Structure formats: structure tokens, C-alpha cells
Short mmCIF file of C-alpha atoms in Angstrom, two decimals:
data_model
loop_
_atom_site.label_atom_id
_atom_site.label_comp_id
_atom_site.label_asym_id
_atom_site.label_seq_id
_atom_site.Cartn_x
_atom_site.Cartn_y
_atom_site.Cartn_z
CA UNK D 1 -19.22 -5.15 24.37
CA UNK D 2 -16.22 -7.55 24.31
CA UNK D 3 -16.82 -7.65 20.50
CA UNK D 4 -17.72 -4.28 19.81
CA UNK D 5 -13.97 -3.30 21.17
CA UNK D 6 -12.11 -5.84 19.20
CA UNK D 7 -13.75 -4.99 15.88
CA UNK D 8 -13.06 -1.41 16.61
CA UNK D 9 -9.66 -2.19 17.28
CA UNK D 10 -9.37 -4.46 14.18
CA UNK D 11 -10.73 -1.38 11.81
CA UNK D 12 -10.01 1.29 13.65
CA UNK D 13 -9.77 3.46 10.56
CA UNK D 14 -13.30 1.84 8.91
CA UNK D 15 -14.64 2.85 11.98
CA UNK D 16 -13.85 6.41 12.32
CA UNK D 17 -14.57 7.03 8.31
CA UNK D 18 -18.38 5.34 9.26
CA UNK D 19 -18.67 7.40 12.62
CA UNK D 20 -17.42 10.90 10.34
CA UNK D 21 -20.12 10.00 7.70
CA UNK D 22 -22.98 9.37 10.03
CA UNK D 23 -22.21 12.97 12.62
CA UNK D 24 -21.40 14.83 9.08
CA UNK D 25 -25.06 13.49 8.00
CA UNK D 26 -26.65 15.15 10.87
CA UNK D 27 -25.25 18.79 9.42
CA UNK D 28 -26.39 17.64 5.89
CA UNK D 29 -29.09 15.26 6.10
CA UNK D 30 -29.31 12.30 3.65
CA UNK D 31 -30.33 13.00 -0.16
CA UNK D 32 -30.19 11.61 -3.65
CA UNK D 33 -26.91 13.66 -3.92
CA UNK D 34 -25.37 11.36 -1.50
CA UNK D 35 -24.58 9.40 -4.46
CA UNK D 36 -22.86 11.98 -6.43
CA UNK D 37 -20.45 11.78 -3.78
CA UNK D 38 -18.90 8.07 -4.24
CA UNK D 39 -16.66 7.29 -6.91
CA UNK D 40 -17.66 4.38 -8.21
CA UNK D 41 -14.30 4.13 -10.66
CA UNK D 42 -12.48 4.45 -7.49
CA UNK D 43 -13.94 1.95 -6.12
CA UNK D 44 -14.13 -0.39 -9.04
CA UNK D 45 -10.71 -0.09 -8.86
CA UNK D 46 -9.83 -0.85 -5.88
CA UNK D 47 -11.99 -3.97 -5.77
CA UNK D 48 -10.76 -5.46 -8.83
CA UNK D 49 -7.30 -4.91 -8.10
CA UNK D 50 -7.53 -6.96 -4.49
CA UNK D 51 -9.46 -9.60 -6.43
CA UNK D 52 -6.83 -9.79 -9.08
CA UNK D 53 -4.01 -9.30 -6.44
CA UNK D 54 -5.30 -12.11 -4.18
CA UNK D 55 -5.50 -14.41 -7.12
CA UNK D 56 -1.76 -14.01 -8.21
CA UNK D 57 -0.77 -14.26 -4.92
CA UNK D 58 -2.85 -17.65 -4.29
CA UNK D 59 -0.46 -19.14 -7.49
CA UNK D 60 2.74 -18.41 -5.32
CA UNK D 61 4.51 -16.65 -8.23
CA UNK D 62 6.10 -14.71 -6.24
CA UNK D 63 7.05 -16.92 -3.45
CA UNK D 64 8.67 -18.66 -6.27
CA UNK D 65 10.62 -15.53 -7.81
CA UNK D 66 11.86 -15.08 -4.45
CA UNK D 67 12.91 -18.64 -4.15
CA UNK D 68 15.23 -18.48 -7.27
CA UNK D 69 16.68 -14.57 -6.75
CA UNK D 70 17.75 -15.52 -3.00
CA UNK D 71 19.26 -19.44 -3.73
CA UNK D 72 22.47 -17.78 -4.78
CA UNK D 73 23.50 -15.88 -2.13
CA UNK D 74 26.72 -16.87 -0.41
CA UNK D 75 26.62 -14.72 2.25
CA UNK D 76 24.21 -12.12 3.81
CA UNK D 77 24.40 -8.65 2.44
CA UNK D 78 23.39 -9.93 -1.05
CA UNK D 79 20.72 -11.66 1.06
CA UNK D 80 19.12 -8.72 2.70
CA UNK D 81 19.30 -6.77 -0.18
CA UNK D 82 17.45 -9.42 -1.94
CA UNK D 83 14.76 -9.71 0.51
CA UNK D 84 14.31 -5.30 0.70
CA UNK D 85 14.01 -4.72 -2.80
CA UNK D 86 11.60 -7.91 -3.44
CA UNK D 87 8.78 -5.44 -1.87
CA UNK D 88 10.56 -2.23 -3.13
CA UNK D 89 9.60 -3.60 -6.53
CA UNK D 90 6.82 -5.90 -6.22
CA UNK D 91 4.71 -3.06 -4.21
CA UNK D 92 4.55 -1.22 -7.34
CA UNK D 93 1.90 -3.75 -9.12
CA UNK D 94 0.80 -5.59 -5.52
CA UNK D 95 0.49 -3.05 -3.67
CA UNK D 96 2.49 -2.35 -0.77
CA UNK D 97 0.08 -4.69 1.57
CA UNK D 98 -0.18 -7.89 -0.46
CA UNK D 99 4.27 -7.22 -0.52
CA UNK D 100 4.55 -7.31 2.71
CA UNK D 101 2.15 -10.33 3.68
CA UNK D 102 4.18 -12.05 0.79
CA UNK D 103 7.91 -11.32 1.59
CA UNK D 104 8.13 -10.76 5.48
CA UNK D 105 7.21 -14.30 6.42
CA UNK D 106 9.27 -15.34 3.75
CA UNK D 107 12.27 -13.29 5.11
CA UNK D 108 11.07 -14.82 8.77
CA UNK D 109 11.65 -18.20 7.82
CA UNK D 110 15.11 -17.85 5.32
CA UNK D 111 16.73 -15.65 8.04
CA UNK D 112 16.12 -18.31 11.04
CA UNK D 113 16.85 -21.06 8.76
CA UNK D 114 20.40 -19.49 7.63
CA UNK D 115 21.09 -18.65 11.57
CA UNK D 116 20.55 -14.47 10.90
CA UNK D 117 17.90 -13.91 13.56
CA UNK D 118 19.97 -11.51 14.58
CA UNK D 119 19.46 -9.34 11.40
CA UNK D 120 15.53 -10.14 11.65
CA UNK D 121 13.92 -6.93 12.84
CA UNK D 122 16.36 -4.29 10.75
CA UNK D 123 15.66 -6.47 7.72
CA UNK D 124 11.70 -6.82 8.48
CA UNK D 125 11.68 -3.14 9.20
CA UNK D 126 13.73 -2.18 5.98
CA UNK D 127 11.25 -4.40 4.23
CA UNK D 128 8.74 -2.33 5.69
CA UNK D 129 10.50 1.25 4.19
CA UNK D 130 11.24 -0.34 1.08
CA UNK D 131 6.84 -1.55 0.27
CA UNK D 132 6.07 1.99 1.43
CA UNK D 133 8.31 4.06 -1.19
CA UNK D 134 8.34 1.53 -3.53
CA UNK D 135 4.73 1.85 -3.90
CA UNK D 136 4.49 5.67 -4.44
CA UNK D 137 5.92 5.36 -8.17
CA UNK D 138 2.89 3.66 -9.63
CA UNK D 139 -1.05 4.56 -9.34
CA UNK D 140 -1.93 0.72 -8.33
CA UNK D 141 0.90 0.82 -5.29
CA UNK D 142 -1.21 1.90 -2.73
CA UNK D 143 -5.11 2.73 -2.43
CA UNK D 144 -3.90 6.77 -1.99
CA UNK D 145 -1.94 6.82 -5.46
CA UNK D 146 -4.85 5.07 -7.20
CA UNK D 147 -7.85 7.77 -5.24
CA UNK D 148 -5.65 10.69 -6.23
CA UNK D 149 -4.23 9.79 -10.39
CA UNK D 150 -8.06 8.94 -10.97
CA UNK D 151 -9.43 11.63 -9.14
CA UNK D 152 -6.77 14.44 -10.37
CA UNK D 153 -6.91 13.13 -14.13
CA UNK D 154 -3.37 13.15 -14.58
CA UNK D 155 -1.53 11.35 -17.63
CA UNK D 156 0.29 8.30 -16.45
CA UNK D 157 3.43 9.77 -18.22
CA UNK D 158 3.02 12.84 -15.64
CA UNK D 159 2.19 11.14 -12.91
CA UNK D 160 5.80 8.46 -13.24
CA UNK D 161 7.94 11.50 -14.38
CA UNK D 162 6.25 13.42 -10.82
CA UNK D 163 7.21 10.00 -8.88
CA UNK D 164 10.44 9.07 -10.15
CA UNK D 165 12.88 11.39 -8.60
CA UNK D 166 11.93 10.48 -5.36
CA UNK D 167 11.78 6.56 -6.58
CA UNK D 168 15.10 6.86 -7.39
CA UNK D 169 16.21 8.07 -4.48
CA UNK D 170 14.85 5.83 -1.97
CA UNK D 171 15.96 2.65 -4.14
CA UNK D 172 19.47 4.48 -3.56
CA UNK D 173 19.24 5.23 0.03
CA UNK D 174 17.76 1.26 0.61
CA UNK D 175 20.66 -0.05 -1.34
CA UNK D 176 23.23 2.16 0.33
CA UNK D 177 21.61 1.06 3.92
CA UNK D 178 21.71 -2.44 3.01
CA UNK D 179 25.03 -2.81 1.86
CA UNK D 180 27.17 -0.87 5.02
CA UNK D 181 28.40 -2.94 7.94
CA UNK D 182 29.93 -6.46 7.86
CA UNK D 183 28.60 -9.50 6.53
CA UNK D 184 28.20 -12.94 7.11
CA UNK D 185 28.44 -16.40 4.90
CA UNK D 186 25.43 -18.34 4.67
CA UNK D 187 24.73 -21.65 2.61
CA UNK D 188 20.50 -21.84 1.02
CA UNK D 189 19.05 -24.57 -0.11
CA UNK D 190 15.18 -24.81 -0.59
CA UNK D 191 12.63 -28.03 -0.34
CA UNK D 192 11.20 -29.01 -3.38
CA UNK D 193 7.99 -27.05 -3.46
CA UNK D 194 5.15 -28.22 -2.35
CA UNK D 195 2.11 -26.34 -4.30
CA UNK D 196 1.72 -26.04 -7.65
CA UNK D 197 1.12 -23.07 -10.46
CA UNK D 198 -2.55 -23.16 -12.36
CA UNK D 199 -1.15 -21.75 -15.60
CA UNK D 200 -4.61 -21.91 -17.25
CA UNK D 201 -5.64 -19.73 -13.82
CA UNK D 202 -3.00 -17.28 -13.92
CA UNK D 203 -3.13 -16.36 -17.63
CA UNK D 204 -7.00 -15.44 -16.79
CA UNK D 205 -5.15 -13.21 -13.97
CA UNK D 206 -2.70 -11.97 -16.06
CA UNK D 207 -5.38 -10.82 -19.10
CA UNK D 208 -7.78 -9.51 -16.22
CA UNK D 209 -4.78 -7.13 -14.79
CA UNK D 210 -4.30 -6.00 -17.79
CA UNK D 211 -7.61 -4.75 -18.56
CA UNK D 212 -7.96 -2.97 -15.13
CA UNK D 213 -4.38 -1.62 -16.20
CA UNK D 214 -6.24 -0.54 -19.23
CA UNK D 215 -9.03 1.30 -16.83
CA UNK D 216 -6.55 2.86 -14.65
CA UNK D 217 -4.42 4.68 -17.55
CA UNK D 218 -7.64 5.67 -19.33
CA UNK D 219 -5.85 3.35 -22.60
CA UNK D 220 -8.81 0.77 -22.54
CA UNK D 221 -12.18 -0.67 -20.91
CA UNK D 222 -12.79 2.37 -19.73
CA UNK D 223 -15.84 3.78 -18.17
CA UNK D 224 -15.09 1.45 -14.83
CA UNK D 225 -17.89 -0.67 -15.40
CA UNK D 226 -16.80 -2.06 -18.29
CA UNK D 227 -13.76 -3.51 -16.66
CA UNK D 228 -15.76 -4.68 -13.69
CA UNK D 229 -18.36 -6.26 -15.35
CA UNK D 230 -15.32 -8.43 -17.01
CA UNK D 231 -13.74 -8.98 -13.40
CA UNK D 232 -17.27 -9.75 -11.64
CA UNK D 233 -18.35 -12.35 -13.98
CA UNK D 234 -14.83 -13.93 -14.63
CA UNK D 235 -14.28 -13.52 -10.77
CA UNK D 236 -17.43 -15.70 -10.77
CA UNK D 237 -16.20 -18.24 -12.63
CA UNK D 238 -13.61 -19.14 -12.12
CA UNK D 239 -12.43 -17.58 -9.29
CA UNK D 240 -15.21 -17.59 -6.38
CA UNK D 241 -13.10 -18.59 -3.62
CA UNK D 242 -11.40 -14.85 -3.77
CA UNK D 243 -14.25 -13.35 -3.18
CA UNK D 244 -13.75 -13.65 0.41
CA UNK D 245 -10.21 -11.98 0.15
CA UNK D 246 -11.33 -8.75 -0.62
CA UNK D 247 -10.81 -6.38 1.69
CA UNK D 248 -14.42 -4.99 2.01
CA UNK D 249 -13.98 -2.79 5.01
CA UNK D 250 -10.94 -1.07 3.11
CA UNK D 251 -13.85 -0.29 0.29
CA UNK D 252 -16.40 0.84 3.19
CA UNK D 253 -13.56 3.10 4.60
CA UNK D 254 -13.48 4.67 1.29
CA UNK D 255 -17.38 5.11 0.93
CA UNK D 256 -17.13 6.70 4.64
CA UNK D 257 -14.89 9.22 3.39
CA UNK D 258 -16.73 9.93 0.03
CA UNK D 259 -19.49 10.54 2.20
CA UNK D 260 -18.12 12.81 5.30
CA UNK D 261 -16.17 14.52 2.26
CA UNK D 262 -18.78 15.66 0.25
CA UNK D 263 -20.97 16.77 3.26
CA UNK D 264 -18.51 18.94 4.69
CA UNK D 265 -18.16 20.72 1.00
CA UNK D 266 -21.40 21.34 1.24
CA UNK D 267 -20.85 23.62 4.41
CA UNK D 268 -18.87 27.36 2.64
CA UNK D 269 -17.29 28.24 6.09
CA UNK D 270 -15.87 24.31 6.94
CA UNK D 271 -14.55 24.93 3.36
CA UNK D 272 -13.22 27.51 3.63
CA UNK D 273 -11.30 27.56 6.95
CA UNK D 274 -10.01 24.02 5.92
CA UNK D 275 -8.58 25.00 2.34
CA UNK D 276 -7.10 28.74 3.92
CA UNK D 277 -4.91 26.00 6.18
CA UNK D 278 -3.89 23.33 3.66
CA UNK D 279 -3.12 26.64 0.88
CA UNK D 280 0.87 26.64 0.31
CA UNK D 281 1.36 23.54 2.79
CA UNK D 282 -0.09 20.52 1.51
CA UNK D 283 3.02 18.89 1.13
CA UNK D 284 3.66 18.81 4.87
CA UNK D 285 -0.50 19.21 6.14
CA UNK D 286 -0.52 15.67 4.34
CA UNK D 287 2.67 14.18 5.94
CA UNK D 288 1.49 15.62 9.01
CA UNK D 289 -1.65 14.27 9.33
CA UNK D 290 -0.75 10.75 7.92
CA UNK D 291 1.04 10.25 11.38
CA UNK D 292 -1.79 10.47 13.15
CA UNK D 293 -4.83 9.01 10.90
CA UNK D 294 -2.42 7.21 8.17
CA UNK D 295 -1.86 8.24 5.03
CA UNK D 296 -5.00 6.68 2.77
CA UNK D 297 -7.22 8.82 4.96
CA UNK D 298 -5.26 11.83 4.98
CA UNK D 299 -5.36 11.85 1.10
CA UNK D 300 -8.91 11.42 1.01
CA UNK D 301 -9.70 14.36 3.42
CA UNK D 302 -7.59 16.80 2.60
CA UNK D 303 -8.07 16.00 -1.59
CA UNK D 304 -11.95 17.70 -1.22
CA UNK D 305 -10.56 20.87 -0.73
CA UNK D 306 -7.51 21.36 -3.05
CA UNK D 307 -6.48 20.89 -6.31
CA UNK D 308 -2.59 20.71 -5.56
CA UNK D 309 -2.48 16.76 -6.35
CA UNK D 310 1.08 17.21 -6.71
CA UNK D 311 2.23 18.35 -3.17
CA UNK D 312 -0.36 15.98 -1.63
CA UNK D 313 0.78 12.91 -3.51
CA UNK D 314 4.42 13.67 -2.53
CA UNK D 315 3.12 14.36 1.45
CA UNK D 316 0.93 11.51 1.71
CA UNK D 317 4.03 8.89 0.45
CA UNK D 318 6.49 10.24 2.25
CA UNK D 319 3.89 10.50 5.12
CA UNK D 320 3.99 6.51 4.88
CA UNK D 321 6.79 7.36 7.05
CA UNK D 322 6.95 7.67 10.52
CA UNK D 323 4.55 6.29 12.90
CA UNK D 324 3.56 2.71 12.96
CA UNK D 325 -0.15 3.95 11.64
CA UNK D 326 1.42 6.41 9.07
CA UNK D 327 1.13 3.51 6.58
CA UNK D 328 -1.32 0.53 7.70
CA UNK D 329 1.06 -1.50 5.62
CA UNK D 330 3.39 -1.37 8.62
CA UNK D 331 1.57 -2.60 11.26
CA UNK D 332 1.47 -6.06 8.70
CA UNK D 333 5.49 -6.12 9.36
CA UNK D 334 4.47 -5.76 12.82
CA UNK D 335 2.34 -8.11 13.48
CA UNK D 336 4.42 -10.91 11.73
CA UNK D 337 7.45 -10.20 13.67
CA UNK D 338 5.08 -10.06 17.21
CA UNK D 339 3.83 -13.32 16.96
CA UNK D 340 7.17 -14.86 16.53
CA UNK D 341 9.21 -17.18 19.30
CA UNK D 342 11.03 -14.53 21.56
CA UNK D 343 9.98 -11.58 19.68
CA UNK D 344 11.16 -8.50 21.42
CA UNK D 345 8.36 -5.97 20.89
CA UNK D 346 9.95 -3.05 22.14
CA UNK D 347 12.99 -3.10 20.39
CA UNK D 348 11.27 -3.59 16.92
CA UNK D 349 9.20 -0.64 17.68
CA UNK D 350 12.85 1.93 18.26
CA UNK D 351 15.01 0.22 15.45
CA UNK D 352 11.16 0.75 13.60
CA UNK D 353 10.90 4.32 14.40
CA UNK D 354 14.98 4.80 14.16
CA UNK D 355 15.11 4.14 10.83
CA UNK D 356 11.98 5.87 9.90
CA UNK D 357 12.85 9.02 11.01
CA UNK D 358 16.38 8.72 9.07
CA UNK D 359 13.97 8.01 5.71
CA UNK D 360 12.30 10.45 6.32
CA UNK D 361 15.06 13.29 6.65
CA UNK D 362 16.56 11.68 3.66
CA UNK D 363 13.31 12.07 1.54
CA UNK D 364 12.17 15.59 2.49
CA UNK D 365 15.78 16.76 2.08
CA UNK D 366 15.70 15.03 -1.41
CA UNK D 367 12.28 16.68 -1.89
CA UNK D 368 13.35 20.16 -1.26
CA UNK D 369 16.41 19.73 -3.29
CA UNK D 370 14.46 18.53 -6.31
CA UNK D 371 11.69 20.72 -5.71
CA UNK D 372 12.47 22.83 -8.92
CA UNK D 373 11.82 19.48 -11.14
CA UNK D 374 8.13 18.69 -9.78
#
């Protein structure tokens, strides 16, 4: 029973996608047109992208970016702001996950060493903010951008011009953030490194993003299986240790959802109560309801019964905000900074939710004032 808690503690939000499919099978019992529902592109997608992602990540590339942009700091602002926008911009092509497991213990360790522990949970939880928006200006930033572009069909051009405001405005509002208050003078130096890049390894990476990049604009290797035929069989040779890295239980989440999605179209007065609610308020439905089941599920759900992609791309981003579940990205930050020497829980989780709330005033009022131009 022990185990059965932890696990469903661990994937909380696998578990509740499973438990919807299964009581959502009992209303519409199990058929050939179960299949219909998944989307295997989706999918695809999202597992070649984590393969990919965990393959770049195991050549320390960016661990070694980092290295070189923070050495010549001289004192701390230029420091922090360093260390936010590393995630701001990395999350766009790593996703805002993989950003956050690479650049928070990174800041961890550079902040103790340089005597800032002070400065440790506002720049961890800036960080944090930084992944989350940083992420909603490309289709590969988060699983929610890549479900909704390939579900909606939209052009890439649309879907950057649609992001970009908003983009712009958070990298503002971060830099702005970052820069008030007083600083301090620090001196870096780095140990020579002590792993090594596979450049045979990562130009097989490099050529294998670029054909899923291909895939996701709809430019090349597309249908989906082309692209993960390439990825499966390269994956398998050269690269079966990352196998084990996927996140599996993110890709069963998504088949959950497929599955309690489709059923519950299937049902004309669910349907049709649900899209009478979400019709004129997606935008907020979506932010809404990312508080409380995060924001990859909210997407999903609410997608299978409108067509405004738009409003729900813009609710489900900014819905990254809030709550420590809003984005599970967050609770990555989190759990980093907990299991640190004299971590002080409670105070991470008010500073956390502080500046949240000040993002996201900052990004709806942006979003109402630059409604006109979405």
C-alpha cells in the first residue's frame, strides 16, 4: 500500500489521466475507435524530442555555455541575470524541464561558491519564471505548445508572430526584475572540467533534432513515422543508454487524455455543457484550470471541445503561472532547492508564490493591452 501511495504521489498527474480513461471507458466501452483517438504524431514527438533532449544534455553543452557566459562576471547582478535568462532561452529548444534540471543546480553550486546564498531562492525562483515563459515562444518548449501547433495546424510563422509579444515582454519584465536593488562583487573561477564532449555523438544529435524540427514545422520527414523510424533505429545505435531517460509516464499521461478526451466527445450533452462554458473564456478557463491540474493537462482537456487554439495557448502559458503545480516544471526548482543544507521550505514557497502572482498581473495586463495584435 506503502508503494501504491508513493507512486501516486510521484505521478500524480499520470495517475489521474489513467483513472479518467478507465471511469470514461465505462460510459463508452472499449472499441477499435479507441485508436482514432491517440495521436500518434503527438506522441512521436514528444518521444523523440526527450530522447534527443536527454542526449544533448548527457554531452554537457550546456553546462559548458554556462560555464563561459557566467566566468566574467565581476559582481552579482550581471550574475543573476546570467543564470535567469540561461533557461529563458534554452527552454525554447529543451524544453522548460530539461532547463531547469540543467541550470538550477548549476546556479546552486556558483551562488554558494561566490558567498550569494542569500540571493539563492529569488534567483532559483526567477529561474523558475524565466523556463516557464521562455518556453511558450516555440512549439518544442513545453509538451502543451507542441499538443496544440500540431493539433491546431498552424504555420510556424503564425504560431512565433502569436507568441512573440508576450515573449518580449516577459524577457523585459525578467531583465527589469533582475537588474533593481544593489549588488554585490564576486570573483569566478571554474575547475578544469572534468567530462568530456563526444563530437562524433553530438553531431548525430544535432542532425536527428533537426529532422524532428523538420516533422514539427511540417518542412521535412513528415508523416511522424518517418522521423521516428530515423530516431528509433539511430536511438538504437548508438544511443541505447537514453532509452531509459524518457519520460514514459509523461507519454502515458498523454495517451490517458487522448483516451478520456475522445470518450467524453462521444457523449452530445458532456459536449455540449463543456464547450457552452469554455465559449468566449478560454483564455482564462485555461489559466484557471492550470492552477489546479497544471497546465499540460488543462490544454489537453479543454482542446477537445474548441477550436480557439489561440486564447488557449496564451491561457495555458501564462497559466504556467501561479501555483507550484501550474507548471510541473516548478516543482523541479523545488525540489532542488528542498534538498539543500538549511533549506527553508516555507519561505521559498511565499517569495515562490510572491513573485508569481506579480508575473502574472504583468502578463495578463500585457495580454489585454495587446489583445488587438493576436
Amino acid at each position: 500500500m506503502k508503494a501504491v501511495i508513493k507512486f501516486l504521489k510521484k505521478e500524480t498527474v499520470f495517475s489521474i489521466a489513467i483513472i479518467m480513461a478507465v471511469v470514461s471507458a465505462f460510459f463508452v466501452p472499449p472499441s477499435a475507435k479507441y485508436i482514432d483517438y491517440l495521436d500518434f504524431k503527438v506522441l512521436t514527438l514528444l518521444f523523440n524530442l526527450m530522447l534527443i533532449v536527454a542526449g544533448i544534455k548527457e554531452q554537457w553543452i550546456f553546462r559548458r555555455i554556462a560555464e563561459k557566459l557566467t566566468l566574467n562576471a565581476k559582481s552579482s547582478k550581471p550574475l543573476e541575470l546570467i543564470l535567469v535568462l540561461l533557461p529563458f532561452f534554452s527552454s525554447m529548444v529543451i524544453t522548460n524541464d530539461v532547463a531547469l534540471i540543467t541550470f538550477v543546480p548549476f546556479a546552486l553550486a556558483l551562488l554558494n561558491g561566490v558567498g550569494l546564498q542569500k540571493r539563492i531562492i529569488r534567483t532559483l525562483v526567477l529561474q523558475t519564471i524565466a523556463a516557464n515563459l521562455g518556453s511558450m515562444l516555440t512549439p518544442i518548449g513545453n509538451p502543451q505548445n507542441l499538443y496544440l501547433y500540431t493539433k491546431s495546424g498552424m504555420s510556424m510563422g503564425d504560431f512565433f508572430l502569436l507568441m512573440l509579444p508576450l515573449s518580449l515582454v516577459a524577457l523585459a519584465a525578467l531583465i527589469i526584475v533582475v537588474l533593481v536593488g544593489k549588488k554585490e562583487e564576486i570573483k569566478l573561477s571554474f575547475d578544469k572540467p572534468n567530462y568530456e564532449i563526444d563530437k562524433k555523438k553530438l553531431i548525430i544529435l544535432a542532425v536527428l533534432f533537426v529532422i524532428c524540427l523538420g516533422t514539427v514545422f511540417r518542412l521535412s520527414f513528415d508523416p511522424w513515422y518517418i522521423s521516428f523510424g530515423i530516431v528509433l533505429v539511430v536511438g538504437l545505435v548508438f544511443f541505447r543508454n537514453l532509452f531509459k531517460e524518457v519520460d514514459y509516464f509523461l507519454l502515458g499521461t498523454f495517451i490517458g487524455f487522448f483516451i478520456f478526451i475522445g470518450n467524453m466527445q462521444q457523449i452530445p450533452a458532456v459536449t455540449k455543457v463543456i464547450e457552452s462554458l469554455l465559449s468566449g473564456q478560454e483564455m482564462v478557463v485555461s489559466f484557471g484550470m492550470s492552477q489546479v491540474i497544471s497546465n499540460v493537462p488543462a490544454a489537453m482537456l479543454l482542446s477537445g471541445f474548441t477550436d480557439n487554439t489561440k486564447a488557449l495557448l496564451m491561457g495555458v502559458n501564462i497559466g504556467g503561472l501561479g501555483t507550484l503545480i501550474a507548471s510541473l516544471a516548478s516543482l523541479i526548482s523545488y525540489k532542488f532547492y528542498a534538498v539543500t543544507e538549511d533549506s527553508k521550505k516555507g519561505k521559498y514557497l511565499l517569495i515562490f508564490t510572491a513573485w508569481n502572482v506579480l508575473f502574472i498581473v504583468i502578463m495578463f495586463v500585457a495580454y489585454w493591452l495587446l489583445k488587438g495584435v493576436f
